[in-house]
PDB file of C-alpha atoms in Angstrom:
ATOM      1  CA  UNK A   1       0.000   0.000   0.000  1.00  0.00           C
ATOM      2  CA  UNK A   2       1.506   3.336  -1.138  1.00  0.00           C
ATOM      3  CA  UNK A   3       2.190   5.703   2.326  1.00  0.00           C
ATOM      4  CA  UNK A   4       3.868   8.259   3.190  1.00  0.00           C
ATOM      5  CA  UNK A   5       7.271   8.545   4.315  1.00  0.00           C
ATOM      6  CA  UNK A   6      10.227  11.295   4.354  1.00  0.00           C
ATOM      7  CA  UNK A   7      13.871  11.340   3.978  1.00  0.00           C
ATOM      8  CA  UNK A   8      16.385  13.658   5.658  1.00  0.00           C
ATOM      9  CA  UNK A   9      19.562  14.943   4.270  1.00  0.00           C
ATOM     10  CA  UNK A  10      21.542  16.600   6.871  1.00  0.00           C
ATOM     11  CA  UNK A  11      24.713  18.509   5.871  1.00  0.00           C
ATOM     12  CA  UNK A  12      27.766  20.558   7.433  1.00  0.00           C
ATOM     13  CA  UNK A  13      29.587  23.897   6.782  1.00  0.00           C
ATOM     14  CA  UNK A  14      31.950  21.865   4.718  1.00  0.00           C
ATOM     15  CA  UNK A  15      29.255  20.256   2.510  1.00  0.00           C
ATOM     16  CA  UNK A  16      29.976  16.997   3.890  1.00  0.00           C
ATOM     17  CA  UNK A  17      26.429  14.887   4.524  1.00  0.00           C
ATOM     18  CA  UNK A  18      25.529  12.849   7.395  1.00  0.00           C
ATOM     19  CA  UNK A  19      24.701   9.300   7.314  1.00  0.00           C
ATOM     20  CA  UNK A  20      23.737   6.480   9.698  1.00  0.00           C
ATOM     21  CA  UNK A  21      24.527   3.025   9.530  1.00  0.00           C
ATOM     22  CA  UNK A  22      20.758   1.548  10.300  1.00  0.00           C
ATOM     23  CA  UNK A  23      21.099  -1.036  13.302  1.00  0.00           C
ATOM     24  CA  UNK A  24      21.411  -4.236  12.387  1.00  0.00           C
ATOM     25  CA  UNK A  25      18.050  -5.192  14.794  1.00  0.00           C
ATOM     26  CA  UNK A  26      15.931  -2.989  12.450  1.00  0.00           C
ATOM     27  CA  UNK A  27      13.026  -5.155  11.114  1.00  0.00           C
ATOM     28  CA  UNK A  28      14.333  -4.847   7.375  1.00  0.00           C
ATOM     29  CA  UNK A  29      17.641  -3.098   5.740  1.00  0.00           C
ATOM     30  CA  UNK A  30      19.622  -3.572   9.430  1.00  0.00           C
ATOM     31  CA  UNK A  31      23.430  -2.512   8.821  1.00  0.00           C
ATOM     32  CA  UNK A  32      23.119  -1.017   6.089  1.00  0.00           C
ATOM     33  CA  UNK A  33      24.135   2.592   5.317  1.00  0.00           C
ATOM     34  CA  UNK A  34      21.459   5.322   4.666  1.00  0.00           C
ATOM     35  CA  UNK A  35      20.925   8.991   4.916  1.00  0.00           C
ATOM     36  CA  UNK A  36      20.402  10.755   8.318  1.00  0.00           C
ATOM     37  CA  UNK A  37      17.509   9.660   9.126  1.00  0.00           C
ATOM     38  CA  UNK A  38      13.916   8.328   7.496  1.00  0.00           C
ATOM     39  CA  UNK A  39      10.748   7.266   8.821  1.00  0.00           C
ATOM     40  CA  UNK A  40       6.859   7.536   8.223  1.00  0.00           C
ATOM     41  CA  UNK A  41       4.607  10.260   9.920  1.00  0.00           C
ATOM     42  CA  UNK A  42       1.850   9.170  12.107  1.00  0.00           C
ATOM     43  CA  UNK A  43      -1.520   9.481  11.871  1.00  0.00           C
ATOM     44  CA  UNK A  44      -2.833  13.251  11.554  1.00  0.00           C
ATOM     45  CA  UNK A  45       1.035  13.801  12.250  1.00  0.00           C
ATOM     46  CA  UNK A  46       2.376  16.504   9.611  1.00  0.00           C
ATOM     47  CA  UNK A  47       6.033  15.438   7.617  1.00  0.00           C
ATOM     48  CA  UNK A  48       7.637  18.510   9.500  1.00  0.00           C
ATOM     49  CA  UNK A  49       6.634  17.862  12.851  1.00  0.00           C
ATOM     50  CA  UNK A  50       7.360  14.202  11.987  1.00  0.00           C
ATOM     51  CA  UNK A  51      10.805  14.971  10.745  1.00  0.00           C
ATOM     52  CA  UNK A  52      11.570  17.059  13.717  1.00  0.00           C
ATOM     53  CA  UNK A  53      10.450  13.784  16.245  1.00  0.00           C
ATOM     54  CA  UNK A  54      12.254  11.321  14.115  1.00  0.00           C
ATOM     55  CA  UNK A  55      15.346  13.092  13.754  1.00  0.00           C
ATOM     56  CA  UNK A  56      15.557  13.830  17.829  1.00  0.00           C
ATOM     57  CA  UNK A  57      14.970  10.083  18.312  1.00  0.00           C
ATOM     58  CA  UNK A  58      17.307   8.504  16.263  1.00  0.00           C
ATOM     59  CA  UNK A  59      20.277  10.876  16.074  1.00  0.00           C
ATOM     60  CA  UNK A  60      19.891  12.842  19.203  1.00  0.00           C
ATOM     61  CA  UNK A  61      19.807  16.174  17.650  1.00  0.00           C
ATOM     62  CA  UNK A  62      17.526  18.758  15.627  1.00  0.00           C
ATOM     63  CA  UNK A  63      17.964  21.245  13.474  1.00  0.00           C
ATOM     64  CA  UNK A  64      16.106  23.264  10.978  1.00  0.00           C
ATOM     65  CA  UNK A  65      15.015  21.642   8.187  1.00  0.00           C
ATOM     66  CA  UNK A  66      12.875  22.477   4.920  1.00  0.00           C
ATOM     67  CA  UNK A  67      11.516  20.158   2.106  1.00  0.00           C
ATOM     68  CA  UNK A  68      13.036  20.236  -0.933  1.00  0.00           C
ATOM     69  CA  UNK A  69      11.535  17.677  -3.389  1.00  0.00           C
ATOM     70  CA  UNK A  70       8.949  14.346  -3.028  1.00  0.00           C
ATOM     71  CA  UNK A  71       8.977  11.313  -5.094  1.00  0.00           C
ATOM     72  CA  UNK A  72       7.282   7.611  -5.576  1.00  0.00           C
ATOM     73  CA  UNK A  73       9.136   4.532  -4.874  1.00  0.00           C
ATOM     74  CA  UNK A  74       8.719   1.047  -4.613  1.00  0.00           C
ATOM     75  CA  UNK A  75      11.582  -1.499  -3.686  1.00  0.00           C
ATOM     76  CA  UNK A  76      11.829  -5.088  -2.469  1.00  0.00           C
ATOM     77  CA  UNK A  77      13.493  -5.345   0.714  1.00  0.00           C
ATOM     78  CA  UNK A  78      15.369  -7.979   2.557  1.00  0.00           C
ATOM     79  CA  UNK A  79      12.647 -10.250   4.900  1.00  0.00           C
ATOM     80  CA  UNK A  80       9.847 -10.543   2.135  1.00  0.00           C
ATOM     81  CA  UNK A  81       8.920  -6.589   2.595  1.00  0.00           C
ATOM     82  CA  UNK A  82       8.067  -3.837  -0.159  1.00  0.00           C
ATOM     83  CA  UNK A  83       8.396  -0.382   0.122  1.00  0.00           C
ATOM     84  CA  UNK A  84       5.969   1.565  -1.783  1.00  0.00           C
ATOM     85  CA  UNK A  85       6.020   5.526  -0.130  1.00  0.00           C
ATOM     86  CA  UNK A  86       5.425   8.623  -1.030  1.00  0.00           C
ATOM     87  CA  UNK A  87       8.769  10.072  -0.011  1.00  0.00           C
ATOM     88  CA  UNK A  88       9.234  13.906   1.202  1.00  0.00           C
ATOM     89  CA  UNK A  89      12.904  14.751   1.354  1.00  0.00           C
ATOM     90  CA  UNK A  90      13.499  17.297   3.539  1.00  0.00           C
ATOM     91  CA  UNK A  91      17.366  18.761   4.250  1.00  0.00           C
ATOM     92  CA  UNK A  92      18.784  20.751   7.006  1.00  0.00           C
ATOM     93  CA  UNK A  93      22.534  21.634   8.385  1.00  0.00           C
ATOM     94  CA  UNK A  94      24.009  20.870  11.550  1.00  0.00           C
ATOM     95  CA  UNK A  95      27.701  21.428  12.831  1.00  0.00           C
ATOM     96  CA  UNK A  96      27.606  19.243  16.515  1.00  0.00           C
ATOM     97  CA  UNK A  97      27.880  16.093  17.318  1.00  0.00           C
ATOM     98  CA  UNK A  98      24.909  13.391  17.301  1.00  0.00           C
ATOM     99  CA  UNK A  99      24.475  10.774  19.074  1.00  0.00           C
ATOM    100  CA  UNK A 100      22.815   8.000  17.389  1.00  0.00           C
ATOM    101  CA  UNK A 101      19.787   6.206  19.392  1.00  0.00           C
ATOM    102  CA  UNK A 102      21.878   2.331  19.304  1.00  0.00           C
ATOM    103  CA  UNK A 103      18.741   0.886  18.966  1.00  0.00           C
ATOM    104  CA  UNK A 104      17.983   2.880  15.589  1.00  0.00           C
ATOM    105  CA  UNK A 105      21.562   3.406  14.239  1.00  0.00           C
ATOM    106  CA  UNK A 106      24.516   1.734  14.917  1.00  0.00           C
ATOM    107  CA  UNK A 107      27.131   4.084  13.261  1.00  0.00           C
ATOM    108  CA  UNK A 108      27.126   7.634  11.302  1.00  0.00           C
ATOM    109  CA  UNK A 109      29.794   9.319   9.334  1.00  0.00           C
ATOM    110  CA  UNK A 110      29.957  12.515   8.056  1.00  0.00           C
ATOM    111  CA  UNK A 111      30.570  11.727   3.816  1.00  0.00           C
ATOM    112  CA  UNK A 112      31.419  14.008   0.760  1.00  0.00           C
ATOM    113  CA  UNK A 113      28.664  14.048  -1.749  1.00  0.00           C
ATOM    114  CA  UNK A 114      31.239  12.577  -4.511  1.00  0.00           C
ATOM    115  CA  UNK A 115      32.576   9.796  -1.938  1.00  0.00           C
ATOM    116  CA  UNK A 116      29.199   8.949  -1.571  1.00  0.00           C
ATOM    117  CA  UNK A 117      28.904   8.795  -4.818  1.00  0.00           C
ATOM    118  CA  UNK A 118      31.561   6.707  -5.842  1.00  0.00           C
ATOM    119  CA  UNK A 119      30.966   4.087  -3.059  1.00  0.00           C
ATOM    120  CA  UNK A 120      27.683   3.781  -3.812  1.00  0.00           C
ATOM    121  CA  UNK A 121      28.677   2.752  -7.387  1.00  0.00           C
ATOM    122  CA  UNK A 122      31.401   0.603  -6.394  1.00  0.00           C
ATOM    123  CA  UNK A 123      29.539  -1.172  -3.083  1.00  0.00           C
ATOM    124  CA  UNK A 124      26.032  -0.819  -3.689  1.00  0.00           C
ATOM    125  CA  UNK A 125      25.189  -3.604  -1.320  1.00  0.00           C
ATOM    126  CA  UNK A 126      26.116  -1.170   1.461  1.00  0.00           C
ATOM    127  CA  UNK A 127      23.281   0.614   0.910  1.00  0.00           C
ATOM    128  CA  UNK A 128      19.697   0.650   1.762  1.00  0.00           C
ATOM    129  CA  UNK A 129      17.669   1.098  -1.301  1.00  0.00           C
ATOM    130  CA  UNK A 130      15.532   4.116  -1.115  1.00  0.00           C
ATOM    131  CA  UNK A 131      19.235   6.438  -0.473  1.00  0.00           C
ATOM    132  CA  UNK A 132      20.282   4.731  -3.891  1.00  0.00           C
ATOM    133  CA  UNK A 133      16.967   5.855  -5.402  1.00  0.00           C
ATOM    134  CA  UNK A 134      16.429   9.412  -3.948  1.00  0.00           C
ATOM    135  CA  UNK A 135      20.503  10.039  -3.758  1.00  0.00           C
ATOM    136  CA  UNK A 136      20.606  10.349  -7.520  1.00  0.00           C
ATOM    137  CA  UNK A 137      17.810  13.432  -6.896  1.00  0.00           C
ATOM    138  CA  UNK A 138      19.533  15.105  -3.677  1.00  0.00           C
ATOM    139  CA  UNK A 139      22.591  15.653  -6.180  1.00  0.00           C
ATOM    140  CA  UNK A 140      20.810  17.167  -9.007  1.00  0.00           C
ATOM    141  CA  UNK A 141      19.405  19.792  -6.107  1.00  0.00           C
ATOM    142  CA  UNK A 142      22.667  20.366  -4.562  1.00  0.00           C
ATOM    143  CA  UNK A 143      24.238  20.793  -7.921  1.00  0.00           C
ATOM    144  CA  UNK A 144      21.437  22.771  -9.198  1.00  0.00           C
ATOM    145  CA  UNK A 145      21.663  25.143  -6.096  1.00  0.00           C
ATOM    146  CA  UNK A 146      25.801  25.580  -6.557  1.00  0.00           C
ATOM    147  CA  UNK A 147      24.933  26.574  -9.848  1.00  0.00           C
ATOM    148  CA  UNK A 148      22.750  29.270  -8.593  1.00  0.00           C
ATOM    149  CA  UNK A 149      25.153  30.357  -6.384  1.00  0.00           C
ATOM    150  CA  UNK A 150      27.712  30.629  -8.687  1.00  0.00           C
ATOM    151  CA  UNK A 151      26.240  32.942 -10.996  1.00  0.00           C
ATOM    152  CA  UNK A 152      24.667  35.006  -8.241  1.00  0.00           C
ATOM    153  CA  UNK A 153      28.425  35.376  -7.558  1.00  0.00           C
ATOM    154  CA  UNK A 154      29.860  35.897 -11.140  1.00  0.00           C
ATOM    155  CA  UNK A 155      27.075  38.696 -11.177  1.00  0.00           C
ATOM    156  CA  UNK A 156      28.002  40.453  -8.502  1.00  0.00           C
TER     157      UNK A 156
END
């Protein structure tokens, strides 16, 4: 059944992006690597305030954070599960420290966009399947938006 769900790209001063290693307990996709954090609102529950929660829980921090695209999925996961969501992808920046919720992530690191990249090409089994699918989009909106600022600046 298609439902809704959100993504969350968190970032640093240098550009870097966070990711968590998903705890290997997790009822599908344990140890695998994944953006900073995802989850599903709850009932009359908006995405932001959702976001907000999820983020708090499974990281240990917040920060501001703004949608930036949506998109459809549908994957076939380990343990006989599908994923079909209606994914908001939200992004926000944060220069501390989290600390990951054990029982929700197991490890982060903070990653360039082009490492990413590359590894996810090269080890793709790493990976949980939705960041393969809506990591393809986040770069086409970073790039798009260092674009922008890049002619704002020739302008100037």
């Amino acid at each position: 059944v298609l439902h809704r769900a959100f993504s969350i790209f968190v970032t640093n001063a240098q550009g870097e992006l966070l990711l968590q290693k998903r705890a290997r307990s997790k009822y599908h996709s344990g140890g695998l690597w994944t953006n900073t954090c995802c989850s599903h609102p709850r009932p009359e529950e908006t995405t932001i305030v959702a976001a907000r929660r999820r983020l708090q829980e499974e990281m240990g921090f917040s920060c501001d954070l703004r949608e930036i695209f949506s998109f459809i999925y549908r994957a076939e996961l380990d343990n006989e599960l599908i994923e079909h969501e209606f994914d908001r992808v939200l992004i926000g920046e944060f220069n501390g420290e989290p600390r990951p919720n054990p029982q929700e992530a197991e490890d982060f690191c903070w990653i360039s966009i082009d490492a990413l990249s590359n590894d996810i090409v090269a080890h793709p089994d790493r990976y949980t399947s939705w960041l393969k699918i809506c990591f393809e989009k986040f770069v086409r909106y970073v790039d798009t938006k260092r674009k922008i600022i890049a002619k704002y600046q020739l302008d100037e």
